[in-house]
Short mmCIF file of C-alpha atoms and ligand atoms in Angstrom, two decimals:
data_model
loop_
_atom_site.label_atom_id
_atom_site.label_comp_id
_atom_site.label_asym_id
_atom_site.label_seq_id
_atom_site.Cartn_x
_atom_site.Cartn_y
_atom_site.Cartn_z
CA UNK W 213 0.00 0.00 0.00
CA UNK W 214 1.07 3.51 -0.88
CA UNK W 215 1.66 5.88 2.56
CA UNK W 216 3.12 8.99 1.13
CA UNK W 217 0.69 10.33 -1.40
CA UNK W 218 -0.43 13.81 -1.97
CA UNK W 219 -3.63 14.49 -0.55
CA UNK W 220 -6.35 13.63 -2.62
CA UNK W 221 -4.95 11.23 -4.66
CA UNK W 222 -5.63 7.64 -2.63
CA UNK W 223 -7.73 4.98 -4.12
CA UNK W 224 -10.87 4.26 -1.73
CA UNK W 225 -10.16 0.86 -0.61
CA UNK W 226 -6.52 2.50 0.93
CA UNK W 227 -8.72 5.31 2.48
CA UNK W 228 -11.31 2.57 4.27
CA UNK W 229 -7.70 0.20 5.09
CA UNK W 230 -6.23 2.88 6.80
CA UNK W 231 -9.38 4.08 8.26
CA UNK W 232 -10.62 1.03 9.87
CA UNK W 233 -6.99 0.10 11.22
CA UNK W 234 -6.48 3.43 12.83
CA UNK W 235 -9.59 5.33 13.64
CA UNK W 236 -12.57 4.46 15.52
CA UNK W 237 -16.39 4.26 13.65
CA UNK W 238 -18.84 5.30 16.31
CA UNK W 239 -22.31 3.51 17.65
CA UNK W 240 -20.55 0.15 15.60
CA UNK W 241 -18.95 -2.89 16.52
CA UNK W 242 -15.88 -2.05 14.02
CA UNK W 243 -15.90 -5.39 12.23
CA UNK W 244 -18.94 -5.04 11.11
CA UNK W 245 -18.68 -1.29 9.35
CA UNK W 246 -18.67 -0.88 6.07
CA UNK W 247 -17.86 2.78 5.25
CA UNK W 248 -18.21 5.03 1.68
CA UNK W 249 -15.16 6.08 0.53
CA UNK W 250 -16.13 10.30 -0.53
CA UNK W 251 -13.61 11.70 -2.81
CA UNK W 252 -15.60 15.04 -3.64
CA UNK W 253 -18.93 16.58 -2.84
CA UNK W 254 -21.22 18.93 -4.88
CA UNK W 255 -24.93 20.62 -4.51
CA UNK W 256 -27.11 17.14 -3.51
CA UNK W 257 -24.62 14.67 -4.58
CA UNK W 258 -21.45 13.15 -3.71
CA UNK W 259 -18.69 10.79 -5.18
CA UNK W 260 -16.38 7.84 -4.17
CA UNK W 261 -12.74 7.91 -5.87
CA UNK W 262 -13.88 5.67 -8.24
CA UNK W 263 -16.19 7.70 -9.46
CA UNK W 264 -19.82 6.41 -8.38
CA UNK W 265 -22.21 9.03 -7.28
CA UNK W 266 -24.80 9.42 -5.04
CA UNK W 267 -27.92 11.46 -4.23
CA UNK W 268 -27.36 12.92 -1.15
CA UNK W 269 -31.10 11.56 0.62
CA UNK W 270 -30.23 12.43 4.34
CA UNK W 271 -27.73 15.81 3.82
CA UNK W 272 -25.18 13.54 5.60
CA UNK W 273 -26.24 13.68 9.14
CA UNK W 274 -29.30 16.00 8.15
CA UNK W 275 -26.72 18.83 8.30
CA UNK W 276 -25.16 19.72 5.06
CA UNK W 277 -28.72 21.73 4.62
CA UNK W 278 -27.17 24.53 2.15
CA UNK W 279 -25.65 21.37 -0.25
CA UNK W 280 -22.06 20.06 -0.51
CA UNK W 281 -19.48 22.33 -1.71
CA UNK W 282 -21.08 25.75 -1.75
CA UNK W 283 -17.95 28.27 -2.62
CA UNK W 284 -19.66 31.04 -1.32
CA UNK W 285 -19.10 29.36 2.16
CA UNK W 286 -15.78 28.20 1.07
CA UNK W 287 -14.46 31.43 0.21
CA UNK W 288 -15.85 32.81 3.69
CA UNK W 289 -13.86 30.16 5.64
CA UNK W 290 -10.74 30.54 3.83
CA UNK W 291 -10.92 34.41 4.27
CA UNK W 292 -11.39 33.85 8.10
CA UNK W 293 -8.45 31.69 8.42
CA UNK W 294 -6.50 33.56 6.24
CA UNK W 295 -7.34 36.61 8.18
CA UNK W 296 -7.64 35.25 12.26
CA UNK W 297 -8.32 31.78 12.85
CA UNK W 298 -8.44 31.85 16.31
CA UNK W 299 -8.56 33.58 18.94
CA UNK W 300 -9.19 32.68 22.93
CA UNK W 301 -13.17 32.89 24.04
CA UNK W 302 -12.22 35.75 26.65
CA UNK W 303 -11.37 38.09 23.88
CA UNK W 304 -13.75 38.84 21.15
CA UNK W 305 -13.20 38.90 17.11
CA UNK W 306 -16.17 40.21 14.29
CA UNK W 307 -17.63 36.38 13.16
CA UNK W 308 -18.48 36.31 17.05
CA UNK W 309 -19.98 40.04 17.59
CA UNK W 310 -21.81 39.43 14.02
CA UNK W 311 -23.28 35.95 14.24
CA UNK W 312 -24.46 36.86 17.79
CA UNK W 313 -26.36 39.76 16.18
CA UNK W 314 -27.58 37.99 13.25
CA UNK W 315 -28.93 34.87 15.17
CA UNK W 316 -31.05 37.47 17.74
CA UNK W 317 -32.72 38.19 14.70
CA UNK W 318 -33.05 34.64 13.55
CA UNK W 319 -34.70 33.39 16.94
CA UNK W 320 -37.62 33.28 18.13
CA UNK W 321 -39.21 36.01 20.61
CA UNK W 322 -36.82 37.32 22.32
CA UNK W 323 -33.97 34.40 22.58
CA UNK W 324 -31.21 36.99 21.70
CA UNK W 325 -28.42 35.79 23.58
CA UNK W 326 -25.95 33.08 22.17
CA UNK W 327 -23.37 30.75 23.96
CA UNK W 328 -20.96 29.07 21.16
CA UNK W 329 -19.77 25.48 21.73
CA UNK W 330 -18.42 22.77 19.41
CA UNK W 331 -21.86 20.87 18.48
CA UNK W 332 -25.05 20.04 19.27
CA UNK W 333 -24.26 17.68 22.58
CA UNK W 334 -22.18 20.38 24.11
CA UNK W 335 -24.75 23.10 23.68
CA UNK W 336 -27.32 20.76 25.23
CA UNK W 337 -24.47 19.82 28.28
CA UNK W 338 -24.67 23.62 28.53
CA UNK W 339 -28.18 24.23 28.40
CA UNK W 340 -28.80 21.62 31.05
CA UNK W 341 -25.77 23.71 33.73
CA UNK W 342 -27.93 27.03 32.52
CA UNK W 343 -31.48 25.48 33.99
CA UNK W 344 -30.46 24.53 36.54
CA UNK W 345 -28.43 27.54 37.83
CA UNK W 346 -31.22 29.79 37.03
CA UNK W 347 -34.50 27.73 38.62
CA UNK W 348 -32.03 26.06 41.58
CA UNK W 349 -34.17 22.94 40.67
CA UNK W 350 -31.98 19.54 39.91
CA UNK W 351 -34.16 16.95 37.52
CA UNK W 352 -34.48 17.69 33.76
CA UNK W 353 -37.58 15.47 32.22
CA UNK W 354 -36.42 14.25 28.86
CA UNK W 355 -38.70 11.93 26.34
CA UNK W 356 -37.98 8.30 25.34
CA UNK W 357 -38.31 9.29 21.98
CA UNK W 358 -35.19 10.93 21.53
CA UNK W 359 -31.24 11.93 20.76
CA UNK W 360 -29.43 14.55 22.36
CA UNK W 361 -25.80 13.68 22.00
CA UNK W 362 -23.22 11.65 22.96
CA UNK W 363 -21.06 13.51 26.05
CA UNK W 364 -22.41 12.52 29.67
CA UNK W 365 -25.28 14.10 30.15
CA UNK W 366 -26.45 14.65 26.39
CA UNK W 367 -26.56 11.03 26.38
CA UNK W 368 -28.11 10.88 29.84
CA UNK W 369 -30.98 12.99 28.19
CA UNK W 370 -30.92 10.81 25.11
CA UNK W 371 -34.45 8.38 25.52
CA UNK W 372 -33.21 5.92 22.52
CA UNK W 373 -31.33 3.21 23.30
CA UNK W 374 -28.14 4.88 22.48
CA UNK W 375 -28.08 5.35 26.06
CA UNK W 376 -28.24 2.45 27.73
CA UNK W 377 -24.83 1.78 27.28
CA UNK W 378 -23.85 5.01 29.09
CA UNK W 379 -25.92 4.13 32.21
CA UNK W 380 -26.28 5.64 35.28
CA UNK W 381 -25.43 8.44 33.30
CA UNK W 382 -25.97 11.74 35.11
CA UNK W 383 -28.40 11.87 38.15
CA UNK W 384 -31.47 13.63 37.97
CA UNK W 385 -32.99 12.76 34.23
CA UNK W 386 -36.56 11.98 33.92
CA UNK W 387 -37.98 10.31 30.85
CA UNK W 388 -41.37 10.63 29.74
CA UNK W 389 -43.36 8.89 26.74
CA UNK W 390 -43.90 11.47 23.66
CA UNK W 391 -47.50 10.97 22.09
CA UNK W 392 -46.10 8.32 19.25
CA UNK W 393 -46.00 4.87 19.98
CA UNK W 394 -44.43 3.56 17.17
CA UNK W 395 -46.63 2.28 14.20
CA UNK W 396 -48.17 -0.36 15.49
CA UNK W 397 -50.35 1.50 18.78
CA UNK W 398 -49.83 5.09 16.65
CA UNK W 399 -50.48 8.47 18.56
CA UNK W 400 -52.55 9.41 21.39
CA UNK W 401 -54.35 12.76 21.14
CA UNK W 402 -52.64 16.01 22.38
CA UNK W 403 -55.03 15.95 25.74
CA UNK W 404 -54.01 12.40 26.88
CA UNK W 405 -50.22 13.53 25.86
CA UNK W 406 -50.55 16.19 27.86
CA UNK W 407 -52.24 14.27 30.88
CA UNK W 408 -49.50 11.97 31.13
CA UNK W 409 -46.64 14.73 31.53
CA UNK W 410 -48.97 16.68 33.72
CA UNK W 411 -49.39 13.59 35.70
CA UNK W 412 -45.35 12.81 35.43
CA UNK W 413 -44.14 16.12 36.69
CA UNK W 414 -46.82 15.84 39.57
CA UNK W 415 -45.40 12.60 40.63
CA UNK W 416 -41.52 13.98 40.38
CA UNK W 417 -42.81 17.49 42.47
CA UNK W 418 -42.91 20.91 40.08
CA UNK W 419 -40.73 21.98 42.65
CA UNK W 420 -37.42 19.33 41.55
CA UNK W 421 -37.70 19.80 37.92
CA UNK W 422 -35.84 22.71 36.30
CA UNK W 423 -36.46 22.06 32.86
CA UNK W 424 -38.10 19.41 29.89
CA UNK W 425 -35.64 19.03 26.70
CA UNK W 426 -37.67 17.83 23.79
CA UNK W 427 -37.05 18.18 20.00
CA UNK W 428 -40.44 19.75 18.58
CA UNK W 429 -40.10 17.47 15.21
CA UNK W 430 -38.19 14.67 16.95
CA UNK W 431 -35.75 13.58 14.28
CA UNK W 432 -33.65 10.24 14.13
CA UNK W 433 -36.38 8.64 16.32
CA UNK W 434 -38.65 9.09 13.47
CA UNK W 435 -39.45 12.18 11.84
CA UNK W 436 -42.17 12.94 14.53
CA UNK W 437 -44.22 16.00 13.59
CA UNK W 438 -46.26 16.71 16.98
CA UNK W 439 -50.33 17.27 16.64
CA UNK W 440 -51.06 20.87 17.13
CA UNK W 441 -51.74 21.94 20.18
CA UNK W 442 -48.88 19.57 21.45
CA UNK W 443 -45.98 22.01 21.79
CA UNK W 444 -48.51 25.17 23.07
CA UNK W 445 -49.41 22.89 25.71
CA UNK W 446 -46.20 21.70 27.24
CA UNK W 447 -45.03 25.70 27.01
CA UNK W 448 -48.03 26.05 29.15
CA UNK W 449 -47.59 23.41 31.37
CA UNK W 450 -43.78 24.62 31.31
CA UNK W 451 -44.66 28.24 32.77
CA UNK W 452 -47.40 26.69 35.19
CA UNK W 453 -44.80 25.16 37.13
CA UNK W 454 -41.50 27.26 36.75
CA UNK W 455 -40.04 24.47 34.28
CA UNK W 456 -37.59 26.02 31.33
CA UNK W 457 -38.97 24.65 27.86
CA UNK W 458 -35.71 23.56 26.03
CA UNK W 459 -36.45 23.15 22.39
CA UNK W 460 -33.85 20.91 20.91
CA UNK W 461 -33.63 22.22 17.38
CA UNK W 462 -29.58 20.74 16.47
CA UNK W 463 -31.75 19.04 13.55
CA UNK W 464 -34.85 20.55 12.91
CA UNK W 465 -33.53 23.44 13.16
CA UNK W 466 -32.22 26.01 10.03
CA UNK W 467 -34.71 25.13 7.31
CA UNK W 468 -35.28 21.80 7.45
CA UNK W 469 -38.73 21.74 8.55
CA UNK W 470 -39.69 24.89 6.19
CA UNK W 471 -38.93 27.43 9.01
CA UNK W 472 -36.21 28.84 10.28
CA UNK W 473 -37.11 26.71 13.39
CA UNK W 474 -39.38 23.76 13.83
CA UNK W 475 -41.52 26.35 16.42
CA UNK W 476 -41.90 28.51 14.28
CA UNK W 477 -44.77 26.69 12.94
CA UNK W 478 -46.41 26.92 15.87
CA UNK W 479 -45.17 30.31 17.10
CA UNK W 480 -44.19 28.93 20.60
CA UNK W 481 -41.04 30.62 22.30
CA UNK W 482 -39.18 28.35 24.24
CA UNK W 483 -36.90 29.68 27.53
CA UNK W 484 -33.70 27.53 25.90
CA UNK W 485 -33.27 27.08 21.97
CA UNK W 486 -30.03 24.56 21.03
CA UNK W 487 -28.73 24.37 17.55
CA UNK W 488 -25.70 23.04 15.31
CA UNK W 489 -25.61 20.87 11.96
CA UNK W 490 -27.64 23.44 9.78
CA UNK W 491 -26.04 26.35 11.69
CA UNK W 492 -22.94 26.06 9.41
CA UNK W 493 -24.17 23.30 7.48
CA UNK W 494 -21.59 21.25 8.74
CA UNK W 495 -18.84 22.91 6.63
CA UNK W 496 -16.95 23.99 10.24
CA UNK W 497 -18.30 22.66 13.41
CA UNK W 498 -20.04 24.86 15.76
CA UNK W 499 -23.37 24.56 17.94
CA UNK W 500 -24.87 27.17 20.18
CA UNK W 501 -27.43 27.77 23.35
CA UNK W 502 -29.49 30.22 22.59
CA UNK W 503 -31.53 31.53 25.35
CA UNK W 504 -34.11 34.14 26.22
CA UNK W 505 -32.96 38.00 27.72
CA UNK W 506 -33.79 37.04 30.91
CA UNK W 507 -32.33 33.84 31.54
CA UNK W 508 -28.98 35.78 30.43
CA UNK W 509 -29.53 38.94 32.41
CA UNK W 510 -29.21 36.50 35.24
CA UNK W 511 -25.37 36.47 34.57
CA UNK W 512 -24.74 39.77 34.70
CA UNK W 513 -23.75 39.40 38.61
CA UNK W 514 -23.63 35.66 38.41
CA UNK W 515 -20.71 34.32 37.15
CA UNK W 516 -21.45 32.12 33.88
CA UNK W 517 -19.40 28.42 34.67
CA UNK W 518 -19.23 27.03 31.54
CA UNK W 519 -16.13 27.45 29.20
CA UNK W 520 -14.46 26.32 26.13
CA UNK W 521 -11.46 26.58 23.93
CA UNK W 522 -13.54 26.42 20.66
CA UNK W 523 -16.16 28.68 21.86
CA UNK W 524 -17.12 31.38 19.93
CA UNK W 525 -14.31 29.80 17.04
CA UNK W 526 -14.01 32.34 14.48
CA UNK W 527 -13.42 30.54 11.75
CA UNK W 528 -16.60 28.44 12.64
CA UNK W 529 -18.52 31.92 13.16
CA UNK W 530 -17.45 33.36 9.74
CA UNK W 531 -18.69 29.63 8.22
CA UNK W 532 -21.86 30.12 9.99
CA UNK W 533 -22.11 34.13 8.80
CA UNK W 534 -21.91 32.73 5.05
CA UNK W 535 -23.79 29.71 5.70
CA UNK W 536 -26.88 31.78 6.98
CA UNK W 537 -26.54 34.12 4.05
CA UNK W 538 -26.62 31.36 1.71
CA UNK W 539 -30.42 30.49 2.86
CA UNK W 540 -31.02 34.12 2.62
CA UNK W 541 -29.90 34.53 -0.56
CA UNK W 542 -31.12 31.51 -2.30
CA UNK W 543 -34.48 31.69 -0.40
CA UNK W 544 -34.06 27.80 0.91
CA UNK W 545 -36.54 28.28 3.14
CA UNK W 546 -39.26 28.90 0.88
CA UNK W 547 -37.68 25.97 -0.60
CA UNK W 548 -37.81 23.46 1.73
CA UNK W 549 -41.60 24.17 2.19
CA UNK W 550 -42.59 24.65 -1.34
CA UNK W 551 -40.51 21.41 -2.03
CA UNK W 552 -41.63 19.84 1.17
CA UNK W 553 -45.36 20.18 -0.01
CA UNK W 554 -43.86 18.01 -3.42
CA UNK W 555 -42.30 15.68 -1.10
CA UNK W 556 -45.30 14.98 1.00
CA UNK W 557 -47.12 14.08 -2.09
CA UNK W 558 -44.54 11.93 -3.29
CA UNK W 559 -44.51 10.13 0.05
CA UNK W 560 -48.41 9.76 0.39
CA UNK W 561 -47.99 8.36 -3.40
CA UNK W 562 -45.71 5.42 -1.57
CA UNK W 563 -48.03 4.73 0.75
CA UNK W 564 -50.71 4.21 -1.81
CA UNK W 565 -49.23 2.41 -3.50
CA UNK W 566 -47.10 0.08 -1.78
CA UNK W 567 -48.36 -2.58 0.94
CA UNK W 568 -44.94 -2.48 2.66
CA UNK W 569 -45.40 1.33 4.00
CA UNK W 570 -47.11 1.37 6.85
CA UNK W 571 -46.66 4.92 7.39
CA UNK W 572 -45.15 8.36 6.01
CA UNK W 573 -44.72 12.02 7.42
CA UNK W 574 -42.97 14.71 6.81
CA UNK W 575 -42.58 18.47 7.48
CA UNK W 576 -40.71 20.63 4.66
CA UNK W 577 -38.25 18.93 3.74
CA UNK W 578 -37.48 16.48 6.84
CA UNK W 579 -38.91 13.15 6.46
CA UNK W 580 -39.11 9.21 6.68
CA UNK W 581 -41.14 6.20 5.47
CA UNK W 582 -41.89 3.45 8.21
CA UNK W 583 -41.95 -0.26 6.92
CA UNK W 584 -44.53 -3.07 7.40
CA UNK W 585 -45.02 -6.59 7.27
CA UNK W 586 -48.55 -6.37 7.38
CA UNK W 587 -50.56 -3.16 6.50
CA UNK W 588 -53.55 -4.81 9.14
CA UNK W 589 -51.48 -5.60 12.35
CA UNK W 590 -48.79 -3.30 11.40
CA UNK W 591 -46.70 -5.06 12.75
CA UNK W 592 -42.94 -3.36 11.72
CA UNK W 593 -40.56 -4.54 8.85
CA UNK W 594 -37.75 -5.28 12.02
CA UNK W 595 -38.06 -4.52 15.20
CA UNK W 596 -37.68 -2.25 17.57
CA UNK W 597 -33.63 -1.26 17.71
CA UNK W 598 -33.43 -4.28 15.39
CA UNK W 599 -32.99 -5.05 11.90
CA UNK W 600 -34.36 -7.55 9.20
CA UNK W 601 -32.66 -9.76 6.10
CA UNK W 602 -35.63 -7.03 4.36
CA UNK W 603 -34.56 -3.80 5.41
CA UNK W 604 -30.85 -5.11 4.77
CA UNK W 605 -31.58 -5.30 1.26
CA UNK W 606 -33.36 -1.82 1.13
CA UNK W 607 -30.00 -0.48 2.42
CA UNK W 608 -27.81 -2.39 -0.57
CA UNK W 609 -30.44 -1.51 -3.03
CA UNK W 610 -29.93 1.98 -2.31
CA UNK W 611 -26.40 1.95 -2.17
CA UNK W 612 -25.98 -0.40 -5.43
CA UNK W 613 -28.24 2.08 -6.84
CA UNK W 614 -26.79 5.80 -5.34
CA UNK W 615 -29.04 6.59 -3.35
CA UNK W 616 -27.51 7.21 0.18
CA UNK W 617 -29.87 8.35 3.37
CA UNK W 618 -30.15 6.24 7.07
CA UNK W 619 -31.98 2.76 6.83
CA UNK W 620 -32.85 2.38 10.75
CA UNK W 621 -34.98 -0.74 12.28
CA UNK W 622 -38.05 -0.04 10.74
CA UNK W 623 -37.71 2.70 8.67
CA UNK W 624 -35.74 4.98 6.16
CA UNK W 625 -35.28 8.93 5.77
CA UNK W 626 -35.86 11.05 3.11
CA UNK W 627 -33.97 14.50 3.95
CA UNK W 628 -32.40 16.26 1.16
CA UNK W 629 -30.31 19.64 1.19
CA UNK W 630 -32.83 22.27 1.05
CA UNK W 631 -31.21 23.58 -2.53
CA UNK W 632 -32.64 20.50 -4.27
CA UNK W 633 -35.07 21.00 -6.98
CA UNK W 634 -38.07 19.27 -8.00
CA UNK W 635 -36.24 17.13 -11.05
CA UNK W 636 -34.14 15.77 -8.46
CA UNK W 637 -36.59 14.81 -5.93
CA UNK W 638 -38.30 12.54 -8.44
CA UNK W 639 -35.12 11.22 -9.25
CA UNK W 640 -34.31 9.88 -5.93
CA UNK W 641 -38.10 9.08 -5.57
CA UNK W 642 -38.04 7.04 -8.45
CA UNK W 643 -34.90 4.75 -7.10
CA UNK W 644 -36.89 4.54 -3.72
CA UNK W 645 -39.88 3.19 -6.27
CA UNK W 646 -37.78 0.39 -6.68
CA UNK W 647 -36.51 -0.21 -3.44
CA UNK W 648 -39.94 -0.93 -1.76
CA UNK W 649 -41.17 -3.61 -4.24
CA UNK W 650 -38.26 -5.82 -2.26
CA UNK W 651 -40.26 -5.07 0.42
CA UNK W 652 -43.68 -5.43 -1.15
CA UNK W 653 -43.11 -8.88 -1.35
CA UNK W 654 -42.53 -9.33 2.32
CA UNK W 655 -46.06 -7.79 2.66
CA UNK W 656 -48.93 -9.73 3.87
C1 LIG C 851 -31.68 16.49 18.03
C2 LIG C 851 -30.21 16.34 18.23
N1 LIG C 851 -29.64 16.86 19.33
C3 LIG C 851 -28.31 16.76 19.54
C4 LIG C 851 -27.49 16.09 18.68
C5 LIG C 851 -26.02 15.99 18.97
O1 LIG C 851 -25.30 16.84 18.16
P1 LIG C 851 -23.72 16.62 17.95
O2 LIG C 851 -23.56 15.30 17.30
O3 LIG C 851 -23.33 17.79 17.11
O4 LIG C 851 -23.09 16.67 19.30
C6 LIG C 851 -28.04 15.53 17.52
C7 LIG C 851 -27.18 14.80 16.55
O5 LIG C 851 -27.63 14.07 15.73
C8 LIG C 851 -29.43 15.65 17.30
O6 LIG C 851 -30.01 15.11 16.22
#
């Protein structure tokens, strides 16, 4: 094998050699991964060495929202580094003073305040320190339903079963049930939802809990778009007792739903607002905790504990300054939602038509098909946190095919960048077509 190339130039199978024996794959037992080689990235697709491309169906980790490669972000970056990469969190440098600004504006109500950290776990670590300080309360309720991240107490927070290998994790979390149930029992309605986590946070005491994290479109636990009324009512239930609402919005957040955040669609203002992926797309890493005046005022004589190197990166902060201007510019918003109203259809055409999908939703452009063995009992294509010989073969048709998003248990997303156009949606649609009459013949 070859060790001293110039960069750029190694074949895939040297990149996935080299990979496997030196680095570590996360959530994977590392025999069993089997990674893409990416050479080169561009708009919705991407490329191995060898040349094969792909439709880009998930944005990576539902974060390259803008599209691969943009050179308008590019350009900002290498200007930033050119001109001050870095500089220490206790000074202060113009990405920082202007992406503060510019996200005040972006927020809802008034969350105008900004702490900077390195992703979306660390910005719900800090988010977590933040409730607590200000309401002197300990327990955080959290759903099942759920990611949060993978440090201590993101994980902690985290309801999947991502986190039961982390366990005790940090004291004080509190999980409650969402109102989906997966596809077989479905949703309950908004007032028995609501019931339950009245009933919860009467059983814990009002008095221990300082805040509830939830995702308002809960993401890689399936795409789940809450009934209206849903997220009103737990901000009501929220300033009943004192709790802080913390709106996890790492993935819905920055178009993907069709607003600038997922709670925008139902104009509710959380106390805590935590971001990163679409923030800079994922071109430089960055996250922040955004948080309302008055949570922040409490700092002014209170001393803020909570520090990083990275914080407030500049280079990050210019990629983020671009990034946002790139929605602005090329109106992805209105793109994800006119787009996401082409998807939906597209989706509900699926479901029509094959016996295998037991459900679809979707909200702009963030969404997922959920497999079935039997369209009467419903009873899931694998199971829960498992997988089947069928959804196996979904995965390696899409892959054989170029299609590349997350097959997980049961289901499968469909979450472009928001710069995709119509021509291309079909496109990808059309291999999915394909894919599901595997599965169709599983079907009772
Ligand atoms: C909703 C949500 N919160 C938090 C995180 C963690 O973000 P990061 O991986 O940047 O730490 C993720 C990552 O997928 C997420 O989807």
């Amino acid at each position: 094998m070859k060790t001293d190339t110039a960069p750029g130039t190694m074949t895939g199978e040297e990149m996935i050699a080299l990979s496997k024996k030196h680095t570590l794959f996360e959530w994977s037992a590392q025999g069993l991964v089997d990674p893409l080689p990416v050479a080169r990235a561009k708009g919705i697709y991407f490329w191995t060495p060898d040349g094969q491309r792909f439709i880009d169906f998930n944005s990576q980790l539902m974060c390259v929202n803008i599209g691969h490669g943009d050179q308008r972000v590019v350009r900002a970056i290498q200007e930033q580094a050119a001109r001050l990469p870095y500089v220490s969190p206790f000074m202060v440098s113009e990405p920082r003073a202007r992406l503060g600004r510019k996200l005040a504006e972006l927020c809802p109500g008034d969350i105008d305040v900004f702490f900077f950290t390195n992703g979306g776990a660390e910005a719900n670590e800090n988010a977590v320190k933040l409730a607590r300080w200000v309401t002197g309360r300990h327990k955080i309720l959290a759903r099942y339903r759920s990611y949060h991240g993978g440090t201590a107490g993101a994980i902690t927070l985290t309801g999947d079963p991502r986190r039961w290998a982390a366990e005790p994790g940090i004291p004080g979390v509190v999980h409650v049930l969402d109102p989906y149930h997966g596809v077989e029992r479905g949703w309950d309605s908004v007032e028995q939802s609501l019931t339950m986590l009245e009933e919860v946070i009467q059983l814990e005491g009002p008095n221990t809990i300082a805040a509830f994290i939830l995702e308002p479109v809960t993401g890689t636990n399936g795409v789940l778009v809450p009934p209206d009324g849903y997220l009103a009512g737990v901000r009501e239930l929220c300033t009943k007792y004192g709790i802080l609402m913390i709106c996890d919005e790492v993935m819905s957040g920055f178009g993907r739903t069709g607003e600038w955040f997922a709670v925008d669609h139902w104009s509710v203002v959380p106390d805590i607002l935590t971001m990163a992926k679409g923030l800079t797309s994922a071109y430089v890493q960055l996250g922040a905790v955004g948080m309302r005046r008055g949570i922040a005022d409490q700092f002014k004589d209170k001393v803020f504990y909570g520090g990083l190197t990275y914080n407030s990166h500049p280079l990050a902060c210019a990629a983020a300054l671009a990034t946002i201007q790139v929605y602005e510019d090329d109106r992805l918003i209105d793109n994800a939602r006119t787009l996401g109203t082409v998807m939906a259809g597209l989706l509900a055409d699926l479901e029509r038509r094959h016996p295998c999908v037991g459900a679809v939703r979707s909200i702009g452009l963030f969404g997922i098909v959920e497999l079935v063995r039997d369209r009467r009992t419903r009873e899931p294509l694998a199971p829960f946190n498992g997988t089947s010989a069928e959804m196996a073969a979904v995965g390696q048709f899409f892959r054989q095919e170029g299609l590349y998003t997350i097959v997980r248990w049961n289901y499968f997303f469909t979450n472009p960048p928001l710069c995709i156009t119509e021509e291309q949606l079909r496109e990808a649609f059309a291999i999915i077509d394909r894919a599901l009459e595997i599965t169709d013949r599983a079907a009772r």
